[in-house]
Short mmCIF file of C-alpha atoms in Angstrom, two decimals:
data_model
loop_
_atom_site.label_atom_id
_atom_site.label_comp_id
_atom_site.label_asym_id
_atom_site.label_seq_id
_atom_site.Cartn_x
_atom_site.Cartn_y
_atom_site.Cartn_z
CA MET A 1 -22.16 3.11 44.23
CA ILE A 2 -24.66 5.84 42.35
CA LYS A 3 -22.29 8.48 43.01
CA ARG A 4 -19.12 7.34 41.70
CA HIS A 5 -21.19 6.70 38.47
CA MET A 6 -22.51 9.80 38.12
CA ALA A 7 -19.59 11.38 39.27
CA VAL A 8 -18.28 9.08 35.72
CA VAL A 9 -21.82 11.05 34.23
CA PHE A 10 -21.04 14.34 34.96
CA PHE A 11 -17.30 14.05 33.99
CA MET A 12 -18.71 13.07 30.74
CA THR A 13 -20.95 15.79 30.35
CA ALA A 14 -18.43 18.87 31.44
CA ILE A 15 -16.28 17.30 29.00
CA SER A 16 -19.15 17.05 26.19
CA SER A 17 -20.03 19.92 26.52
CA ALA A 18 -16.50 21.56 26.50
CA LEU A 19 -15.70 19.67 23.45
CA SER A 20 -18.69 21.53 22.11
CA SER A 21 -17.61 24.87 22.63
CA TYR A 22 -15.14 24.48 20.63
CA GLY A 23 -16.39 22.97 18.21
CA GLN A 24 -18.81 26.42 18.13
CA GLN A 25 -15.11 28.73 17.74
CA ASN A 26 -13.62 26.08 15.41
CA SER A 27 -14.81 24.37 12.82
CA GLY A 28 -13.04 21.73 13.47
CA ASN A 29 -12.73 17.93 11.40
CA THR A 30 -15.27 17.84 8.56
CA LEU A 31 -16.39 14.98 5.97
CA GLY A 32 -13.46 16.27 3.21
CA SER A 33 -10.86 16.36 5.73
CA LEU A 34 -10.31 12.80 6.25
CA TRP A 35 -10.91 11.92 2.40
CA PRO A 36 -6.84 12.98 1.07
CA ARG A 37 -5.98 10.44 3.92
CA VAL A 38 -7.74 7.31 2.48
CA GLU A 39 -6.93 8.50 -0.46
CA ASN A 40 -3.13 8.22 -0.16
CA ASN A 41 -2.64 5.49 2.41
CA TYR A 42 -5.39 2.98 1.29
CA PRO A 43 -4.22 0.07 0.31
CA GLY A 44 -6.71 -0.90 -1.94
CA ILE A 45 -6.20 1.45 -4.19
CA HIS A 46 -2.69 1.42 -4.58
CA ALA A 47 -4.54 -1.75 -5.56
CA LYS A 48 -6.32 -0.80 -8.31
CA SER A 49 -3.44 2.08 -9.60
CA ALA A 50 -0.80 -1.17 -9.66
CA ALA A 51 -3.68 -2.73 -11.55
CA VAL A 52 -3.92 0.34 -13.88
CA ASP A 53 -0.55 0.42 -14.48
CA ALA A 54 -0.52 -3.06 -15.56
CA ALA A 55 -3.12 -3.03 -18.58
CA LYS A 56 -0.97 0.41 -19.37
CA THR A 57 1.89 -1.51 -19.76
CA HIS A 58 -0.38 -5.24 -21.59
CA ALA A 59 -1.18 -1.26 -23.83
CA ARG A 60 2.17 -1.40 -25.23
CA ALA A 61 3.54 -4.15 -25.39
CA VAL A 62 0.47 -4.76 -27.61
CA LYS A 63 1.61 -2.09 -29.83
CA THR A 64 4.80 -3.05 -30.08
CA ASN A 65 3.79 -5.88 -32.58
CA ARG A 66 3.32 -3.98 -34.97
CA LEU A 67 7.33 -3.69 -35.20
CA PRO A 68 10.03 -6.65 -36.92
CA GLN A 69 10.82 -9.75 -35.12
CA VAL A 70 14.03 -10.61 -34.89
CA LYS A 71 15.32 -13.42 -34.09
CA VAL A 72 18.97 -14.27 -33.88
CA GLN A 73 20.64 -18.05 -32.66
CA ALA A 74 24.48 -19.37 -32.84
CA GLN A 75 24.98 -23.22 -31.86
CA ASN A 76 28.36 -25.12 -31.67
CA THR A 77 28.37 -29.43 -32.17
CA TYR A 78 30.18 -32.59 -32.69
CA GLY A 79 28.96 -35.07 -34.97
CA THR A 80 28.43 -36.86 -38.54
CA PHE A 81 28.37 -35.33 -41.52
CA GLU A 82 26.33 -38.04 -44.29
CA GLY A 83 24.68 -35.80 -46.95
CA ALA A 84 20.82 -37.08 -47.40
CA ALA A 85 18.55 -36.26 -49.48
CA GLY A 86 15.26 -35.31 -49.05
CA ALA A 87 12.93 -32.21 -47.65
CA PHE A 88 12.14 -30.86 -44.16
CA PHE A 89 10.34 -28.78 -42.47
CA PRO A 90 12.61 -25.87 -40.40
CA GLN A 91 12.09 -24.50 -37.02
CA ALA A 92 11.30 -20.93 -36.23
CA GLY A 93 14.58 -18.33 -36.74
CA PHE A 94 15.98 -21.39 -39.76
CA PHE A 95 16.71 -20.64 -43.35
CA ASN A 96 18.07 -24.55 -45.10
CA VAL A 97 20.81 -24.26 -47.70
CA SER A 98 21.65 -27.59 -48.86
CA GLY A 99 25.57 -28.26 -49.32
CA SER A 100 27.50 -30.45 -51.44
CA THR A 101 27.53 -34.57 -50.54
CA ALA A 102 31.15 -35.08 -52.67
CA THR A 103 33.26 -38.03 -51.00
CA SER A 104 35.45 -36.74 -48.06
CA THR A 105 38.42 -38.01 -46.93
CA GLY A 106 39.85 -37.89 -43.05
CA SER A 107 37.69 -38.21 -39.93
CA SER A 108 34.38 -39.74 -40.32
CA VAL A 109 32.48 -36.43 -37.87
CA ALA A 110 33.48 -32.84 -37.84
CA ALA A 111 33.19 -30.04 -35.76
CA ASN A 112 30.56 -27.32 -36.64
CA THR A 113 29.53 -24.08 -35.93
CA PHE A 114 26.56 -22.55 -36.98
CA GLY A 115 25.08 -18.51 -36.13
CA SER A 116 21.92 -16.99 -38.37
CA ALA A 117 19.95 -13.96 -37.59
CA THR A 118 16.51 -13.60 -39.22
CA ALA A 119 13.45 -10.92 -39.44
CA GLU A 120 10.14 -10.79 -40.08
CA TRP A 121 7.77 -7.92 -40.70
CA GLU A 122 4.54 -7.85 -41.15
CA ILE A 123 3.58 -5.17 -43.51
CA PHE A 124 -0.16 -5.61 -43.97
CA THR A 125 -2.39 -7.59 -41.44
CA PHE A 126 -6.05 -5.72 -42.73
CA GLY A 127 -5.94 -3.33 -39.73
CA ARG A 128 -5.39 -6.02 -37.42
CA ARG A 129 -2.98 -5.03 -35.65
CA GLN A 130 -4.84 -1.58 -34.98
CA LYS A 131 -7.90 -3.28 -33.61
CA GLU A 132 -5.75 -5.30 -31.31
CA TYR A 133 -3.88 -2.36 -30.03
CA GLU A 134 -7.59 -0.59 -29.49
CA LEU A 135 -8.93 -3.23 -27.57
CA ALA A 136 -5.60 -3.80 -25.31
CA GLN A 137 -6.51 0.65 -24.83
CA ALA A 138 -10.01 -0.51 -23.90
CA VAL A 139 -9.17 -2.91 -21.51
CA ALA A 140 -6.48 -0.37 -20.12
CA ASP A 141 -9.84 2.12 -19.97
CA LYS A 142 -12.60 -0.73 -18.53
CA HIS A 143 -9.14 -0.91 -15.51
CA ILE A 144 -9.69 2.98 -15.35
CA ASN A 145 -12.68 3.08 -14.66
CA GLU A 146 -13.24 0.79 -12.29
CA GLN A 147 -10.94 2.62 -10.13
CA ALA A 148 -13.52 5.17 -10.52
CA VAL A 149 -15.62 2.91 -9.09
CA TYR A 150 -13.86 1.18 -6.57
CA LEU A 151 -13.17 5.30 -5.81
CA LEU A 152 -16.58 6.15 -5.42
CA ASP A 153 -17.68 3.20 -3.05
CA LEU A 154 -14.70 4.32 -0.77
CA LYS A 155 -15.96 7.55 -0.11
CA ARG A 156 -19.53 5.93 0.24
CA SER A 157 -17.99 3.20 2.54
CA LEU A 158 -16.24 6.32 4.79
CA ALA A 159 -19.13 8.26 4.91
CA GLU A 160 -21.93 5.91 5.43
CA ARG A 161 -18.86 4.84 8.69
CA TYR A 162 -18.47 8.56 9.60
CA ILE A 163 -22.30 9.08 9.59
CA THR A 164 -22.42 4.86 12.35
CA LEU A 165 -19.71 7.13 14.34
CA LEU A 166 -21.71 10.02 14.21
CA TYR A 167 -24.72 8.41 15.72
CA ASN A 168 -23.82 6.43 18.18
CA GLN A 169 -22.09 8.58 19.85
CA ALA A 170 -24.31 11.06 19.57
CA LYS A 171 -26.86 7.92 20.85
CA LEU A 172 -24.43 7.84 23.90
CA ASN A 173 -24.65 11.86 24.65
CA TRP A 174 -28.16 11.05 24.36
CA ASN A 175 -28.01 8.18 26.65
CA ASN A 176 -25.83 10.65 29.03
CA LYS A 177 -28.65 13.18 29.50
CA ASN A 178 -31.40 10.96 30.29
CA LEU A 179 -28.81 9.27 33.07
CA GLN A 180 -28.59 13.35 34.51
CA ARG A 181 -32.59 13.75 34.04
CA LEU A 182 -32.52 9.74 35.94
CA HIS A 183 -30.28 10.36 38.55
CA ASP A 184 -31.71 13.81 39.94
CA ILE A 185 -35.64 12.08 39.69
CA HIS A 186 -34.11 9.64 42.27
CA ARG A 187 -32.08 12.62 44.27
CA ILE A 188 -35.59 14.44 44.64
CA THR A 189 -37.20 11.22 44.78
CA SER A 190 -35.51 10.34 48.05
CA SER A 191 -35.72 13.83 50.04
CA LEU A 192 -39.48 13.54 49.15
CA SER A 193 -39.58 9.61 50.83
CA LYS A 194 -37.37 10.50 53.93
CA ALA A 195 -39.20 13.15 54.22
CA GLY A 196 -42.34 10.96 54.42
CA LEU A 197 -44.09 12.58 51.79
CA ARG A 198 -43.88 9.82 48.90
CA PRO A 199 -43.63 6.67 48.99
CA ALA A 200 -39.42 4.68 49.45
CA ALA A 201 -41.42 2.84 46.65
CA ASP A 202 -40.95 5.51 44.88
CA SER A 203 -36.89 6.18 45.41
CA LEU A 204 -36.71 2.27 44.45
CA LEU A 205 -38.40 3.01 40.57
CA ALA A 206 -36.28 5.90 40.30
CA LEU A 207 -33.10 3.83 41.03
CA SER A 208 -34.24 1.17 39.36
CA SER A 209 -34.74 3.76 35.91
CA TYR A 210 -31.23 4.51 36.53
CA ASN A 211 -29.25 1.58 36.42
CA GLN A 212 -31.30 0.47 33.28
CA SER A 213 -30.59 3.27 31.65
CA LEU A 214 -26.45 3.11 32.84
CA ALA A 215 -26.68 -0.69 31.68
CA ASP A 216 -27.78 1.02 28.09
CA ASN A 217 -24.99 3.21 28.69
CA ASP A 218 -22.34 0.28 28.33
CA HIS A 219 -23.99 -1.05 24.71
CA PHE A 220 -24.44 2.79 23.06
CA THR A 221 -20.28 3.29 24.02
CA GLY A 222 -19.18 -0.69 22.49
CA LEU A 223 -21.35 0.50 19.42
CA LYS A 224 -19.36 3.75 19.48
CA ASP A 225 -16.40 1.73 20.35
CA ALA A 226 -17.08 -0.73 17.26
CA ALA A 227 -17.96 2.48 14.62
CA MET A 228 -14.71 3.74 15.83
CA ILE A 229 -12.70 0.76 14.83
CA LYS A 230 -14.63 0.62 11.48
CA ILE A 231 -13.62 3.96 10.35
CA THR A 232 -10.07 3.34 11.81
CA GLU A 233 -9.50 1.01 9.04
CA LEU A 234 -10.53 3.10 6.79
CA TYR A 235 -8.39 6.49 8.28
CA GLY A 236 -5.95 4.73 9.85
CA SER A 237 -5.55 6.26 13.26
CA PRO A 238 -8.23 6.59 15.79
CA ASP A 239 -6.46 10.00 16.17
CA LEU A 240 -9.66 11.77 14.77
CA ASP A 241 -11.97 15.39 16.51
CA TYR A 242 -15.51 15.06 14.83
CA THR A 243 -17.13 17.08 17.66
CA ALA A 244 -17.94 19.69 14.87
CA SER A 245 -19.42 17.11 13.06
CA LEU A 246 -21.62 15.59 15.62
CA ILE A 247 -22.93 19.38 16.21
CA ARG A 248 -23.74 19.72 12.12
CA PHE A 249 -24.92 16.14 12.40
CA SER A 250 -28.27 16.99 14.00
CA LYS A 251 -28.55 20.37 12.83
CA PRO A 252 -28.35 19.98 8.80
CA THR A 253 -28.42 23.29 6.70
CA SER A 254 -30.92 23.28 4.06
CA ASP A 255 -29.03 23.33 1.04
CA ALA A 256 -28.99 19.67 0.68
CA TYR A 257 -31.22 19.22 -1.78
CA GLY A 258 -31.80 23.07 -3.43
CA SER A 259 -29.78 22.25 -6.42
CA THR A 260 -30.60 19.97 -9.82
CA LYS A 261 -28.86 17.33 -9.86
CA SER A 262 -28.71 14.61 -12.42
CA ILE A 263 -26.41 11.52 -13.76
CA THR A 264 -24.13 11.50 -16.72
CA VAL A 265 -23.31 9.16 -19.35
CA SER A 266 -19.67 9.82 -17.63
CA HIS A 267 -20.75 8.36 -14.66
CA PRO A 268 -17.99 5.43 -13.44
CA ALA A 269 -20.62 2.67 -13.24
CA LEU A 270 -21.80 3.45 -16.42
CA ALA A 271 -18.20 3.74 -17.67
CA VAL A 272 -17.17 0.42 -16.82
CA LEU A 273 -20.14 -1.02 -19.23
CA GLN A 274 -19.73 1.41 -21.61
CA LYS A 275 -15.90 0.67 -22.14
CA GLN A 276 -17.21 -3.45 -21.85
CA MET A 277 -19.12 -3.50 -24.24
CA ASP A 278 -16.25 -2.00 -27.02
CA TYR A 279 -13.95 -4.34 -25.48
CA TYR A 280 -17.06 -7.22 -26.96
CA GLN A 281 -17.47 -5.40 -29.71
CA LEU A 282 -13.09 -4.68 -30.99
CA SER A 283 -12.44 -8.25 -30.10
CA SER A 284 -15.97 -9.06 -32.68
CA THR A 285 -13.12 -7.24 -35.41
CA VAL A 286 -10.20 -8.73 -34.24
CA GLN A 287 -11.87 -12.54 -34.91
CA LYS A 288 -12.77 -10.99 -38.29
CA ARG A 289 -9.41 -9.46 -39.17
CA ALA A 290 -7.77 -12.79 -37.93
CA SER A 291 -9.23 -14.33 -40.48
CA LEU A 292 -7.73 -12.36 -43.11
CA PRO A 293 -4.18 -12.98 -44.34
CA ALA A 294 -0.85 -11.74 -43.57
CA VAL A 295 1.74 -10.04 -45.74
CA ARG A 296 4.95 -10.52 -44.35
CA LEU A 297 8.85 -8.90 -45.84
CA LEU A 298 10.53 -11.89 -44.69
CA GLY A 299 14.51 -11.69 -44.35
CA GLY A 300 17.96 -13.80 -43.10
CA TYR A 301 21.63 -14.55 -43.37
CA ALA A 302 23.45 -17.37 -42.16
CA VAL A 303 26.91 -17.79 -40.97
CA ARG A 304 28.41 -21.43 -41.11
CA GLY A 305 31.79 -23.07 -40.28
CA THR A 306 33.30 -26.08 -40.74
CA GLY A 307 36.43 -28.82 -40.07
CA ILE A 308 35.55 -30.72 -43.98
CA HIS A 309 37.75 -28.26 -46.13
CA PRO A 310 36.53 -28.09 -49.33
CA SER A 311 39.13 -30.54 -50.86
CA GLY A 312 37.28 -33.33 -48.80
CA HIS A 313 39.25 -33.45 -46.15
CA VAL A 314 37.88 -33.78 -42.98
CA SER A 315 39.21 -32.66 -39.98
CA ASP A 316 37.88 -34.16 -35.50
CA ARG A 317 39.50 -31.04 -33.96
CA TRP A 318 37.31 -28.77 -32.53
CA GLU A 319 38.80 -25.75 -33.77
CA ALA A 320 38.76 -26.34 -36.87
CA GLY A 321 35.07 -26.22 -36.80
CA PHE A 322 35.25 -22.49 -36.86
CA SER A 323 37.18 -22.76 -40.57
CA ASN A 324 35.67 -23.66 -43.62
CA THR A 325 33.20 -20.65 -42.64
CA THR A 326 30.33 -19.86 -45.86
CA GLY A 327 27.84 -16.59 -45.38
CA ASN A 328 24.25 -16.71 -47.14
CA TYR A 329 21.21 -14.74 -47.75
CA LEU A 330 17.80 -14.65 -48.38
CA PHE A 331 15.28 -12.06 -48.84
CA GLY A 332 11.54 -12.15 -49.87
CA ILE A 333 7.93 -12.06 -49.14
CA GLY A 334 5.07 -14.14 -48.30
CA ALA A 335 1.52 -14.84 -46.63
CA VAL A 336 0.00 -16.15 -44.64
CA TRP A 337 -3.80 -17.45 -44.09
CA ASN A 338 -5.02 -20.24 -41.94
CA ILE A 339 -8.15 -20.89 -44.55
CA THR A 340 -9.27 -23.80 -42.02
CA ALA A 341 -9.91 -20.35 -39.14
CA LEU A 342 -12.59 -18.97 -41.75
CA LYS A 343 -15.03 -20.37 -39.64
CA THR A 344 -13.60 -20.42 -35.98
CA ASN A 345 -13.10 -17.19 -36.20
CA SER A 346 -16.65 -16.14 -37.74
CA LEU A 347 -18.06 -17.99 -35.28
CA LYS A 348 -15.52 -16.42 -32.39
CA SER A 349 -17.27 -13.23 -33.62
CA ARG A 350 -20.99 -13.97 -33.72
CA ALA A 351 -20.54 -14.41 -30.29
CA PHE A 352 -18.43 -11.59 -28.84
CA GLN A 353 -21.09 -9.18 -30.72
CA LYS A 354 -23.94 -10.92 -28.43
CA ASP A 355 -22.12 -9.97 -25.88
CA ALA A 356 -21.55 -6.31 -26.34
CA GLN A 357 -25.58 -6.17 -27.14
CA SER A 358 -26.37 -8.07 -23.64
CA ILE A 359 -24.03 -4.96 -21.89
CA GLN A 360 -26.15 -2.23 -23.82
CA GLN A 361 -28.91 -3.34 -22.62
CA GLN A 362 -27.72 -3.77 -18.45
CA PHE A 363 -26.33 -0.44 -19.45
CA SER A 364 -29.68 0.52 -20.77
CA ALA A 365 -31.64 -1.13 -17.81
CA TYR A 366 -28.36 0.29 -15.14
CA GLU A 367 -29.34 4.36 -16.63
CA ILE A 368 -32.72 3.98 -16.20
CA THR A 369 -32.14 2.51 -12.46
CA MET A 370 -30.15 5.36 -11.23
CA HIS A 371 -32.25 7.33 -12.76
CA ALA A 372 -35.27 6.31 -10.48
CA ASP A 373 -32.47 6.04 -8.32
CA LEU A 374 -31.96 9.17 -7.99
CA GLN A 375 -35.89 11.43 -8.62
CA ALA A 376 -36.08 9.23 -5.26
CA ALA A 377 -33.88 10.08 -3.09
CA SER A 378 -34.16 13.92 -3.96
CA THR A 379 -38.08 13.23 -2.96
CA LYS A 380 -36.78 11.72 -0.16
CA ILE A 381 -33.87 14.60 0.88
CA ALA A 382 -36.66 17.10 1.09
CA GLN A 383 -39.62 15.11 2.92
CA GLN A 384 -36.42 13.64 5.43
CA PHE A 385 -35.29 17.25 6.39
CA GLN A 386 -39.21 18.58 7.05
CA GLN A 387 -38.64 15.55 9.11
CA ILE A 388 -36.00 16.06 10.89
CA SER A 389 -37.40 20.34 11.72
CA LYS A 390 -40.09 19.16 13.13
CA THR A 391 -38.82 16.22 15.74
CA LEU A 392 -36.16 19.03 16.45
CA THR A 393 -39.62 20.90 16.84
CA ALA A 394 -40.84 18.42 18.88
CA MET A 395 -37.65 17.21 20.86
CA LYS A 396 -37.72 21.39 22.23
CA GLN A 397 -41.33 21.24 23.61
CA ALA A 398 -41.44 17.90 24.73
CA GLU A 399 -38.11 19.47 27.34
CA LYS A 400 -39.67 22.38 27.94
CA ALA A 401 -43.15 20.21 28.94
CA TYR A 402 -40.86 18.00 30.45
CA GLU A 403 -39.06 20.39 32.73
CA MET A 404 -42.73 22.04 34.16
CA TYR A 405 -43.63 18.44 35.19
CA LEU A 406 -40.11 17.60 37.01
CA ALA A 407 -41.19 21.24 38.74
CA ARG A 408 -45.47 19.85 39.45
CA TYR A 409 -44.06 16.15 40.55
CA LYS A 410 -41.25 18.46 43.44
CA SER A 411 -44.80 20.57 43.98
CA GLY A 412 -46.59 17.03 44.71
CA LEU A 413 -48.95 17.52 42.50
CA ILE A 414 -48.38 14.41 40.33
CA ALA A 415 -46.74 11.05 40.52
CA LEU A 416 -43.80 9.66 39.27
CA SER A 417 -45.31 7.37 37.07
CA GLU A 418 -46.66 10.68 35.18
CA LEU A 419 -43.18 11.86 35.47
CA LEU A 420 -41.78 8.93 34.53
CA GLN A 421 -44.33 8.61 30.97
CA ILE A 422 -43.66 12.50 30.61
CA ARG A 423 -39.63 11.97 30.58
CA GLN A 424 -40.43 8.79 28.29
CA LEU A 425 -41.80 11.05 26.13
CA LEU A 426 -39.22 12.92 26.06
CA GLU A 427 -36.39 10.55 25.03
CA ASN A 428 -39.02 9.11 22.48
CA ALA A 429 -38.56 12.83 21.19
CA GLU A 430 -35.00 13.20 21.19
CA ASN A 431 -34.18 9.27 19.85
CA ASN A 432 -36.94 10.03 16.67
CA HIS A 433 -34.07 13.30 16.01
CA LEU A 434 -31.35 11.32 15.86
CA GLU A 435 -33.22 8.52 14.14
CA ALA A 436 -34.18 11.12 11.45
CA ALA A 437 -30.31 12.93 10.96
CA LYS A 438 -28.58 9.05 10.42
CA GLN A 439 -31.63 8.61 7.52
CA TYR A 440 -31.09 11.89 6.06
CA TRP A 441 -27.06 11.58 5.59
CA LEU A 442 -27.21 8.75 4.66
CA LEU A 443 -29.97 9.80 2.12
CA ILE A 444 -27.52 12.62 1.24
CA ALA A 445 -24.55 10.38 0.79
CA TYR A 446 -26.65 7.69 -1.27
CA GLU A 447 -27.42 10.49 -3.56
CA ALA A 448 -23.82 11.51 -4.02
CA VAL A 449 -22.36 7.62 -5.42
CA LEU A 450 -25.54 8.64 -7.86
CA THR A 451 -24.32 12.07 -9.23
CA THR A 452 -20.31 11.93 -8.06
CA ASP A 453 -20.61 14.56 -5.76
CA PHE A 454 -19.53 14.58 -2.73
CA ASN A 455 -18.96 18.44 -1.96
CA PHE A 456 -22.27 18.56 0.05
CA LEU A 457 -21.63 15.84 2.01
CA PHE A 458 -17.63 16.71 2.59
CA ASN A 459 -18.20 19.61 3.33
CA ASN A 460 -21.53 19.40 4.99
CA LEU A 461 -20.72 16.61 8.11
#
């Protein structure tokens, strides 16, 4: 059973070694090489693009409100024609033309046709239409910035999932190295036990440690496979070569914190708040100007046919409704002013102003927080890189010490428990190095989100 497990371990180690050699000859994929495929294919990005297009289209639709509103209608009716005095409010698209109620002969019902076209053009609204268009444009700009925030968050998610994948793969490789060490120890203890130089308990202890590490191998394999599934959701394919990235993961360069970074007001998260503030301010202005009157040019033309002849004779035939036609036109200018809305719109305007002030305070607070987070992240990155340098040195020293103690154990100078303790120290040193590398790259990713600059992360991982 042990031979079979070790054959698997040796095979994986050989493959890893070959891939590492290949990775040193060929740079392979970087994190940045994954992003174009995610950007082109991920459905969430298309959803945000559609929302932006919808907002832009709505802004163009609002702009067309400046055009004259032309209404056309036609109808054909059959009914009585008794005249009646009085007045009424016509529906939109109609204008009324009164006629004679002279005595008629013939049928008591007549067919009628009617067609009209009216035009209404608001020529002066105290700038309300312009502000409504600016309001719609602000909504479109807000959607554009929200899309930028989404892309930034998607980059962060891709980076974090990729780092998790590299970390879990590195942990699996680390555990495979431990398996090989424990296999060597078990082989040595078995030989010494058979020769009567070591007690049989040493062989059992080595075998127990090996089986425990073998169980850990299953655990790390599951974590690595799960991480691959998560990144496949973004990338769209499990066919991913990350061998070169795995090498860079554990041995980062020192250029990450070499340049001064800052947060600008054009940061998508701040830009969204700015556009939200603009939206409330424009809404307040629109409500103020909605209280002012609107001056309109009005015009219309109507054609009417009837079965009633000017002589007074009434025909009940349907086709007669298209005869005896008359045409009328009407032009004028008018003003509409909703006096009651003055108080309501004033209160709405004040409410929007308060909303704008609230967003402005949120903007200031968020900007201060982001600057503090960036400074903290930059400080942590510098210290984290120093930690990686030291853990790498400690790991190499522990590895040399382990080889020396292994030789002493083979010579019978130390007990197995001492050797296993030294192996545990080496294992802890290697694990600490991997943990430090993971935290380092996560900090780089967080800093990239704050500065919207992913160049170093995409090109060096």
